[in-house]
mmCIF file of C-alpha atoms in Angstrom:
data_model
loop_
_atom_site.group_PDB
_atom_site.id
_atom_site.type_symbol
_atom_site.label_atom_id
_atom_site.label_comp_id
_atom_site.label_asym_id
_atom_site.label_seq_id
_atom_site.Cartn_x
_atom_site.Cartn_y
_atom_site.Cartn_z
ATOM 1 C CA UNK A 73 101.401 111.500 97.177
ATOM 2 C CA UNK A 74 99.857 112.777 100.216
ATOM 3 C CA UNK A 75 98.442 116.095 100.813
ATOM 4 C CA UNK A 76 96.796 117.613 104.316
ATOM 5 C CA UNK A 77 94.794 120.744 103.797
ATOM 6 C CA UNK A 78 93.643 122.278 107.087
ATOM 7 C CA UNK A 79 92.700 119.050 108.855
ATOM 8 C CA UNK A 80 91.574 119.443 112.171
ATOM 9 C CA UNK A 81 90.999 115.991 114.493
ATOM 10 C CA UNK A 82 89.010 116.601 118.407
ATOM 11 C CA UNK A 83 88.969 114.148 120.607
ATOM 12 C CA UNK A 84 85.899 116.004 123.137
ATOM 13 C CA UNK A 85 87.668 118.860 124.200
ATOM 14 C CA UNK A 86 91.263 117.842 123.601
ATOM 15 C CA UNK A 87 92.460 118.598 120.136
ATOM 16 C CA UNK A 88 94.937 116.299 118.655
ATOM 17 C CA UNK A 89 95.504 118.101 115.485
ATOM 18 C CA UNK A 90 95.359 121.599 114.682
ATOM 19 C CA UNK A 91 94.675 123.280 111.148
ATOM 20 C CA UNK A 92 97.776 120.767 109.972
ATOM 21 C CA UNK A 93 98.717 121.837 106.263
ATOM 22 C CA UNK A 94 101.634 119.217 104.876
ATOM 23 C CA UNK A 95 102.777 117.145 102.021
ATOM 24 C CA UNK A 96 104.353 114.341 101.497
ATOM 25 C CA UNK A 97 105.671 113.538 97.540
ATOM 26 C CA UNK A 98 105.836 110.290 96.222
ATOM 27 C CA UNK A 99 108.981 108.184 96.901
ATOM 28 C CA UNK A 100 109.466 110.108 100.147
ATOM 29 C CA UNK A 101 110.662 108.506 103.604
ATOM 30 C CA UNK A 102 108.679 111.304 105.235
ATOM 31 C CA UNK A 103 109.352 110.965 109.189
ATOM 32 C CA UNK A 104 106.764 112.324 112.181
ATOM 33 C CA UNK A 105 108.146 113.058 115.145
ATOM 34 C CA UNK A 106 107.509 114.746 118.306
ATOM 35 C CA UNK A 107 106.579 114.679 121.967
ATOM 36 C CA UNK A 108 103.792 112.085 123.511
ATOM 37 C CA UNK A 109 100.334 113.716 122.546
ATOM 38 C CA UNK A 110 101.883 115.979 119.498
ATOM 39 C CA UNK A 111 99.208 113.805 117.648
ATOM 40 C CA UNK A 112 102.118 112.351 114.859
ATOM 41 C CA UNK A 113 100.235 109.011 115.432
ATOM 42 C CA UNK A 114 96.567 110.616 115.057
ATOM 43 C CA UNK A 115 97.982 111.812 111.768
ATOM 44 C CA UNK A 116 98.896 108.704 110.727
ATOM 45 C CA UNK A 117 95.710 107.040 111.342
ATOM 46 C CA UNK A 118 93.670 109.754 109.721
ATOM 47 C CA UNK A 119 95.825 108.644 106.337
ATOM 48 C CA UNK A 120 93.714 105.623 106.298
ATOM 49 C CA UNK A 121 90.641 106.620 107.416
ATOM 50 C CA UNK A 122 91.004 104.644 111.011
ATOM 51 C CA UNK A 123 90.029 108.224 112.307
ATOM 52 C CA UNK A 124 88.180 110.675 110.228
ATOM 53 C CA UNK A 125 88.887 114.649 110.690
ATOM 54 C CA UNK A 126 86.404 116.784 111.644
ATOM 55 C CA UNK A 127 87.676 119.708 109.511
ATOM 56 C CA UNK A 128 89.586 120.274 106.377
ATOM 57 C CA UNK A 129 91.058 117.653 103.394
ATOM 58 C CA UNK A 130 93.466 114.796 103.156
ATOM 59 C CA UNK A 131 94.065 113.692 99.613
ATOM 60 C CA UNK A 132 96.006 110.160 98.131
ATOM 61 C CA UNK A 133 97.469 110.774 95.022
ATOM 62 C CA UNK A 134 95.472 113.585 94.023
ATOM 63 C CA UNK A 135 91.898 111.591 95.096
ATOM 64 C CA UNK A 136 90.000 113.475 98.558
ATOM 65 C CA UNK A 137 90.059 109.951 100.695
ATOM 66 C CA UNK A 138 86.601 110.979 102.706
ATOM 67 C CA UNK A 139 85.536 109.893 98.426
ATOM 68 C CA UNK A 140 87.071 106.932 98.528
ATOM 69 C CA UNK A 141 86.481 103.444 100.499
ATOM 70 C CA UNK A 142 88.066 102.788 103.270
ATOM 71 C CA UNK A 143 89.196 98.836 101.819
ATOM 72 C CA UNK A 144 90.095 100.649 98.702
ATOM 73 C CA UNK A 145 91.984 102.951 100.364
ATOM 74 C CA UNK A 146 93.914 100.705 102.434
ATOM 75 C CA UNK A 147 94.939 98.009 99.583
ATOM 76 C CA UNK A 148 97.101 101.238 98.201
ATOM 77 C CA UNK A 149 98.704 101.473 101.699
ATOM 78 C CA UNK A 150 100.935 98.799 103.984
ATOM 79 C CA UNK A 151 100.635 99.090 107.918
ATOM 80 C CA UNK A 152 103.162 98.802 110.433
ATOM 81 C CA UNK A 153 102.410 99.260 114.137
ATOM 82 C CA UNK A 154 104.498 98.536 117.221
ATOM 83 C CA UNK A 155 102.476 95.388 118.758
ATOM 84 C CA UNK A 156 102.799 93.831 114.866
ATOM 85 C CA UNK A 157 99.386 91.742 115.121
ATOM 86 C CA UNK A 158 100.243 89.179 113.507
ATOM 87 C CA UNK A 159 97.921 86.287 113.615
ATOM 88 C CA UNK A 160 99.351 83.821 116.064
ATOM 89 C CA UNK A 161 97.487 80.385 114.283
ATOM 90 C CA UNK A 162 99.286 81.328 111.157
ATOM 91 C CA UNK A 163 102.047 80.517 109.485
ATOM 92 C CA UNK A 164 104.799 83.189 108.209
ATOM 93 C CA UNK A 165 103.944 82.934 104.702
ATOM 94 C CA UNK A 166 99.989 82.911 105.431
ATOM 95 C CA UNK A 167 100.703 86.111 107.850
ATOM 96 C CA UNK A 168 102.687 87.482 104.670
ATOM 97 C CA UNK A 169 100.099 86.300 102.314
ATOM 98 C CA UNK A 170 96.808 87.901 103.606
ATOM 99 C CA UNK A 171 96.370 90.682 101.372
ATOM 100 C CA UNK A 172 97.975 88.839 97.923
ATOM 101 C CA UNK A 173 95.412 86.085 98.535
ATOM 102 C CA UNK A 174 92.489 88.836 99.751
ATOM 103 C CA UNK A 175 93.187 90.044 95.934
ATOM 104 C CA UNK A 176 92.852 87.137 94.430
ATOM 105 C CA UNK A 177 96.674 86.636 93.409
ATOM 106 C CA UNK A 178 97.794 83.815 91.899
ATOM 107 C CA UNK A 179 99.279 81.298 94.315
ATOM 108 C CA UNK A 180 102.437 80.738 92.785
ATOM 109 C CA UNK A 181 102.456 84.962 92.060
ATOM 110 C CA UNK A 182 102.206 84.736 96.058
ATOM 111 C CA UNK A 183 104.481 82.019 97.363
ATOM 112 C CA UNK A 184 107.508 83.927 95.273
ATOM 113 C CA UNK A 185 106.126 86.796 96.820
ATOM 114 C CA UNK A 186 106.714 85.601 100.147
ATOM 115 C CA UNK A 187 110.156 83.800 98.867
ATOM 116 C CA UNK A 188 111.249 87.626 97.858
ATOM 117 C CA UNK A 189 110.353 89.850 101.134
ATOM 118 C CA UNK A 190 111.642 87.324 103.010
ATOM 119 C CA UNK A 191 114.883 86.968 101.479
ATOM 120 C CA UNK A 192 114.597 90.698 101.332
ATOM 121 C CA UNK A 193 114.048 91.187 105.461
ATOM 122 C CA UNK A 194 117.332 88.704 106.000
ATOM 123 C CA UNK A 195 115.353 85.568 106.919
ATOM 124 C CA UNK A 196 115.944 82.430 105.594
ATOM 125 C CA UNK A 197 112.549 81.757 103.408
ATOM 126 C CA UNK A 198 113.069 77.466 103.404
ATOM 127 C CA UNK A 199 113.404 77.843 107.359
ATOM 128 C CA UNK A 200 110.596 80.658 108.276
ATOM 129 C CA UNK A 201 107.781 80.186 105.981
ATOM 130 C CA UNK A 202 106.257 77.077 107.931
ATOM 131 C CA UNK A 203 107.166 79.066 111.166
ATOM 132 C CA UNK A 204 104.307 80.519 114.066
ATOM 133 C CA UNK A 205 104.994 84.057 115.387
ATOM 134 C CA UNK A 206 105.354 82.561 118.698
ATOM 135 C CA UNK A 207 108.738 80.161 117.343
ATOM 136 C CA UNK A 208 110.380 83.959 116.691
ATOM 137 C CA UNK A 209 111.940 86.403 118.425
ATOM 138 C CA UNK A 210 110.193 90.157 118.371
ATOM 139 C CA UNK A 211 112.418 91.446 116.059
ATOM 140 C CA UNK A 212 111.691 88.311 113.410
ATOM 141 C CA UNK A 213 107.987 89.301 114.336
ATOM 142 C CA UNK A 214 108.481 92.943 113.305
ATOM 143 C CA UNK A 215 110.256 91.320 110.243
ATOM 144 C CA UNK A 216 107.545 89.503 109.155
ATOM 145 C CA UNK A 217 105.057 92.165 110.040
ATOM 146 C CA UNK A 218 106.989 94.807 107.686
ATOM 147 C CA UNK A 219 107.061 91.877 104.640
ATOM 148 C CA UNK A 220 103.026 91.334 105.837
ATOM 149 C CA UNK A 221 102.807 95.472 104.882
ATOM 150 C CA UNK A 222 105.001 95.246 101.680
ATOM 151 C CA UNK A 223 103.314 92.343 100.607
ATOM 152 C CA UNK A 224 100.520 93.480 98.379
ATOM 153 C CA UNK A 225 103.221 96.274 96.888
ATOM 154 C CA UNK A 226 101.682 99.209 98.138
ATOM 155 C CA UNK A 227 102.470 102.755 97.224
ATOM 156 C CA UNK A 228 102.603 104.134 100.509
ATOM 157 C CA UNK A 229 104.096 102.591 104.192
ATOM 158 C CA UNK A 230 102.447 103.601 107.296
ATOM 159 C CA UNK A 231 104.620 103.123 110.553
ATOM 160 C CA UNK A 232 104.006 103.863 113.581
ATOM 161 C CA UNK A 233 107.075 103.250 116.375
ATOM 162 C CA UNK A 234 107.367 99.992 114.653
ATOM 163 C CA UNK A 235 110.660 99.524 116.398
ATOM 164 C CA UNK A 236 110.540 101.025 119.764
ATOM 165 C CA UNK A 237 109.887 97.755 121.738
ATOM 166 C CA UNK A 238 112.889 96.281 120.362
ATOM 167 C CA UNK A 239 116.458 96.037 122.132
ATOM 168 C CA UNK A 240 119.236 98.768 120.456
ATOM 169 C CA UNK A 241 121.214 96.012 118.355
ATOM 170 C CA UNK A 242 117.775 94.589 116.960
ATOM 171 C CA UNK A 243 116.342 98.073 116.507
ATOM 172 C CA UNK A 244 119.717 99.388 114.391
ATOM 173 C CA UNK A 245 119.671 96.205 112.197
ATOM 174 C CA UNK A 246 115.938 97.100 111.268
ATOM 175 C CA UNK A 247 116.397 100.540 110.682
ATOM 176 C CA UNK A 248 118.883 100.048 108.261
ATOM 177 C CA UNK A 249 117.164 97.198 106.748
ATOM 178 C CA UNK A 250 114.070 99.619 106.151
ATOM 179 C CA UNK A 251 116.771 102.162 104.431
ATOM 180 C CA UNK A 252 118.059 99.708 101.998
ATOM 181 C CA UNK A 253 114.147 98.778 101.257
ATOM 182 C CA UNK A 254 113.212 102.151 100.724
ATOM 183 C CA UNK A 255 116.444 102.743 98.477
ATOM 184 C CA UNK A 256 115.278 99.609 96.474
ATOM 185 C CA UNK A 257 111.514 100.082 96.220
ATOM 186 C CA UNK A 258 111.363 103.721 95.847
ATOM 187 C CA UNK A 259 107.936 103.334 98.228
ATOM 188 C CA UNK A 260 106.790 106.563 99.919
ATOM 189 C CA UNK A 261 106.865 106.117 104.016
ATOM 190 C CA UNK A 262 105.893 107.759 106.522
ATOM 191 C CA UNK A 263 107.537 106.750 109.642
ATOM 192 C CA UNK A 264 106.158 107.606 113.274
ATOM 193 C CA UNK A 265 109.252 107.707 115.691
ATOM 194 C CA UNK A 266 109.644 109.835 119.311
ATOM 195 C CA UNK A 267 113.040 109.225 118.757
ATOM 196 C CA UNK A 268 114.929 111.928 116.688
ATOM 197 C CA UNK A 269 118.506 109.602 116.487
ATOM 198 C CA UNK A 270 116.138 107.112 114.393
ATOM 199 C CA UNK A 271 114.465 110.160 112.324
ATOM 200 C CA UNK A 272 117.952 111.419 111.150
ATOM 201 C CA UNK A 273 119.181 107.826 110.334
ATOM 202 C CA UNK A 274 116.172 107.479 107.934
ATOM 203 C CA UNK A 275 114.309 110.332 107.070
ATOM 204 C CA UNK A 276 114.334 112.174 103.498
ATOM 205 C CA UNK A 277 112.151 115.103 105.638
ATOM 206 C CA UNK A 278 111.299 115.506 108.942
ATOM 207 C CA UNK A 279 107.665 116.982 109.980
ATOM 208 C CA UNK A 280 108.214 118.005 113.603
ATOM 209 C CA UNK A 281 104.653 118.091 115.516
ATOM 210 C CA UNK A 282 103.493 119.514 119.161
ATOM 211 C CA UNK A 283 100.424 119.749 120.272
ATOM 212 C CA UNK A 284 99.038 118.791 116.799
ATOM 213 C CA UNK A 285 100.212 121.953 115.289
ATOM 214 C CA UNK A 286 103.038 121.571 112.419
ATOM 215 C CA UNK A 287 106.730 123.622 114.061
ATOM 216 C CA UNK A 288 109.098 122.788 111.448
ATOM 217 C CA UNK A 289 109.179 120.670 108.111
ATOM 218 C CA UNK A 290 112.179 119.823 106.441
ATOM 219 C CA UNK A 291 115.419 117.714 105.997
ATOM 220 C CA UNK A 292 117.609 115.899 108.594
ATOM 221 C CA UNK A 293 120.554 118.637 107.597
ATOM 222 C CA UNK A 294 117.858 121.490 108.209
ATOM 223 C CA UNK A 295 116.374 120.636 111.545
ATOM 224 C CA UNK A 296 119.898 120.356 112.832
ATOM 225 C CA UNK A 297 121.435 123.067 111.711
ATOM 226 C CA UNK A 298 118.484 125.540 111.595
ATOM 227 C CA UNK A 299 115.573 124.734 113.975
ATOM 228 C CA UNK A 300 112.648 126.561 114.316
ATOM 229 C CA UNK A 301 112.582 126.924 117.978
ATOM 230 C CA UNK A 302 113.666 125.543 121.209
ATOM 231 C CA UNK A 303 110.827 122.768 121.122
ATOM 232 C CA UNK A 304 112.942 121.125 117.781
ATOM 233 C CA UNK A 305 116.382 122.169 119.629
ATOM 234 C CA UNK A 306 115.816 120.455 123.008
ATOM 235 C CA UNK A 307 114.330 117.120 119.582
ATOM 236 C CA UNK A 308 117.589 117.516 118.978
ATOM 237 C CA UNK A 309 119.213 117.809 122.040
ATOM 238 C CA UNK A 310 121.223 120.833 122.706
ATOM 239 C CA UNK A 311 124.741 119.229 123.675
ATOM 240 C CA UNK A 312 124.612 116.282 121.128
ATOM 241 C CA UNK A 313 123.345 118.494 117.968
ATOM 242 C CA UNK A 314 127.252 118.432 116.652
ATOM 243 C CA UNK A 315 127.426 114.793 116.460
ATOM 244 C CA UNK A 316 124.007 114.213 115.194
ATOM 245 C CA UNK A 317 125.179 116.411 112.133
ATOM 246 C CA UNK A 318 128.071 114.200 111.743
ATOM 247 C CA UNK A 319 125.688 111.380 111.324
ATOM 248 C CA UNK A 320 123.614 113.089 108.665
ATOM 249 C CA UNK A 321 126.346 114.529 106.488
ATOM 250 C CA UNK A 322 128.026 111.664 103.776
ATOM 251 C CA UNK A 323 132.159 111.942 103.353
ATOM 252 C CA UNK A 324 131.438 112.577 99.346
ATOM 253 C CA UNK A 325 130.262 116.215 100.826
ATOM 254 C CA UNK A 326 133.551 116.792 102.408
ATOM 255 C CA UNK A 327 136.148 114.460 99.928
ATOM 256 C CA UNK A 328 139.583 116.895 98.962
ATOM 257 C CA UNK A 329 139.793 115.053 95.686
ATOM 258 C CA UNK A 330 142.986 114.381 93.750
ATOM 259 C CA UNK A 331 144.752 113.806 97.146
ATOM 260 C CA UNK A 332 146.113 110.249 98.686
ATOM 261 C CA UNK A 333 146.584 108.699 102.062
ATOM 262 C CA UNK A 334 147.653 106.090 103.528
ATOM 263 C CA UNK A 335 145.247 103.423 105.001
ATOM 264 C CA UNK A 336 142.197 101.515 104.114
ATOM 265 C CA UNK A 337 139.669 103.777 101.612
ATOM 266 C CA UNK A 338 136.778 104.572 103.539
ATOM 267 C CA UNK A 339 133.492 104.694 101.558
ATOM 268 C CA UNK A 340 132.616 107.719 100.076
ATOM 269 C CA UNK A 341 128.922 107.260 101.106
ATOM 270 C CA UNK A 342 129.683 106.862 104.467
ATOM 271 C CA UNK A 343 128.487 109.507 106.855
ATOM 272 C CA UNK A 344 131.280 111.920 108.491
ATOM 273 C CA UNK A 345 130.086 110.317 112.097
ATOM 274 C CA UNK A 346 131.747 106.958 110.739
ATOM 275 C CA UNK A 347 134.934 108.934 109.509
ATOM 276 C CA UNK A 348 135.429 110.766 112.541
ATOM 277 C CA UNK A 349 135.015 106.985 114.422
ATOM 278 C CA UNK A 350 137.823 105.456 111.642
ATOM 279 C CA UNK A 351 140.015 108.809 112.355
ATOM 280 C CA UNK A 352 140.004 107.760 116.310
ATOM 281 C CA UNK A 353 140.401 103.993 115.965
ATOM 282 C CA UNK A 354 143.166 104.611 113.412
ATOM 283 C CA UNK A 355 144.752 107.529 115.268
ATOM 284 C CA UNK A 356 145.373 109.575 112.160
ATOM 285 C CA UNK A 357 143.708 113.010 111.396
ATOM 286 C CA UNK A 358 143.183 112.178 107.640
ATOM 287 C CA UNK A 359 141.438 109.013 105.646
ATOM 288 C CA UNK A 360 141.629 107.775 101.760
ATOM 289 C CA UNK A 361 138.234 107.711 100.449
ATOM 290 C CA UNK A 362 137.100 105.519 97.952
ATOM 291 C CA UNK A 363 134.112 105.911 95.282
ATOM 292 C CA UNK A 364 131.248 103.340 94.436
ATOM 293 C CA UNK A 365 133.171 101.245 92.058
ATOM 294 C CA UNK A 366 136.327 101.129 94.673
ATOM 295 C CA UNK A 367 138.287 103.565 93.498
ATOM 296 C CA UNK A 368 140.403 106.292 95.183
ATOM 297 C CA UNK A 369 138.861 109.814 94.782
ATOM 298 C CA UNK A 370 140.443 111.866 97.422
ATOM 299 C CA UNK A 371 141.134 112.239 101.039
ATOM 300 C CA UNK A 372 139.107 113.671 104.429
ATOM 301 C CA UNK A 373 140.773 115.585 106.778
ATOM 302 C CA UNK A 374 139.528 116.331 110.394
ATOM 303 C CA UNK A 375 139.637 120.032 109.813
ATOM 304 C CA UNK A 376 136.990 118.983 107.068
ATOM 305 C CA UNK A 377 134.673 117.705 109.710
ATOM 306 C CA UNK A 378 134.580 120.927 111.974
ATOM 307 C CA UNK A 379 133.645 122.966 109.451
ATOM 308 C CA UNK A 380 130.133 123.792 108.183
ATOM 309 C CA UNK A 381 128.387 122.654 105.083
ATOM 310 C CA UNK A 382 129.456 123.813 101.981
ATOM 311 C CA UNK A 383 132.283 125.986 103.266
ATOM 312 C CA UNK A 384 135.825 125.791 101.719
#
């Protein structure tokens, strides 16, 4: 979906990206992160031709974008930043409804557009279409600026720290509305984040920058258990690195089938972080698990949890 062939970005004498070679395939929640002035946000802004490289090739779906025009360009992409900008003498829906309507859609085509990323984003379309940004709180805003992005279905979501503003409760309940989006949608993202708790939680692959140069490219599980260097494990954070797997890791990877247990079933889907959290609250040093349709498919153990992936 996205390809970077040698691009190079200078800002005078400071160089924001280096000779950065890296893909990104369609349907993937790619995730940027890195230290302040790794140039993960430069990156993302060269994607859409805000900022234009001095050297080398980034191509959209196959098409060299320095080709293309930059309104072209950008109706194939949504746009997420951290301030939101959304216009402040418009309503929710027209906020929502700027690029539909810039295209020419319909209006009924974009009222039930509105209706559906609403519902989508948890807010109540009837009570927040006629709304102003300044009647919501910032992480309503953020809300509506993410439907604003999805609006025009896009193939590919730009974000960048779209949720670092917001308080930790707020900032959890958008993350994991984003996951279940991306599940549904199949869109490809790439997410900016500093924060590499909120790049495990959603990432499909991580692309860890510094100093514009590319260190390590992969998935959550591989920049935990196998990082390049000690710039991705002090990312990680040497003393927490354990737990962090836990969080990455689903109970299905770990399930002793055929076995029982007493207890409430505990999804299989759920991530060995959660289990370990049931084990504790339960005071027991084994859980039922329980499939997607509900039914019992084994047990976990905590032995199961201290041991590495895919050993017996």
């Amino acid at each position: 979906m996205i390809a970077f062939e040698g691009v190079t970005k200078r800002f005078g004498a400071w160089t924001a990206v280096d000779d950065l070679s890296l893909t990104v395939a369609a349907g993937e929640f790619r995730v940027l992160i890195g230290p302040s002035g790794s140039g993960k946000s430069t990156v993302l802004r060269m994607m859409n031709r805000l900022i234009a490289p001095e050297a080398g090739t980034i191509r959209v779906e196959g098409e060299d974008i320095a080709r293309l025009k930059p309104e072209t360009l950008r109706r194939r992409m949504g746009y997420v930043i951290q301030s939101v900008g959304l216009f402040p003498h418009w309503t929710v829906e027209r906020n929502i409804a700027a690029v539909p309507d810039l295209l020419g859609w319909p209006r009924a085509r974009v009222r039930d557009r509105v209706t559906e990323l609403l519902a989508l984003l948890n807010l109540d379309p009837e009570r927040y279409r006629g709304a102003y940004p300044h009647e919501l709180s910032g992480g309503q805003q953020q809300r509506v600026g993410v439907a604003r992005a999805l609006a025009a279905e896009p193939h590919i979501l730009l974000m960048d720290e779209p949720f670092s503003a917001l308080d930790p409760i707020t900032r959890g309940a958008l993350q994991a509305e984003m996951a279940a989006i991306h599940k549904a949608t199949g869109t490809t993202i790439v997410f900016v984040t500093h924060d590499m708790d909120e790049a495990l939680a959603l990432a499909s692959r991580i692309a860890v920058l510094d100093r514009g140069r590319l260190v390590q490219s992969g998935t959550p599980l591989d920049i935990l258990t196998d990082p390049a260097d000690d710039r991705v494990r002090d990312l990680v954070g040497r003393e927490e690195w354990g737990l962090k797997r836990l969080a990455v890791e689903t109970v299905a990877e770990r399930l002793r089938p055929g076995e029982t247990a007493p207890g409430d079933p505990l999804a299989a889907g759920a991530s060995l972080r959660q289990a370990l959290a049931a084990m504790v609250a339960r005071g027991t040093d084994r859980l039922p698990v329980a499939d997607g349709q509900g039914r019992l498919a084994g047990t976990l153990h905590l032995a199961d949890l201290l041991r590495g992936p895919g050993r017996p």
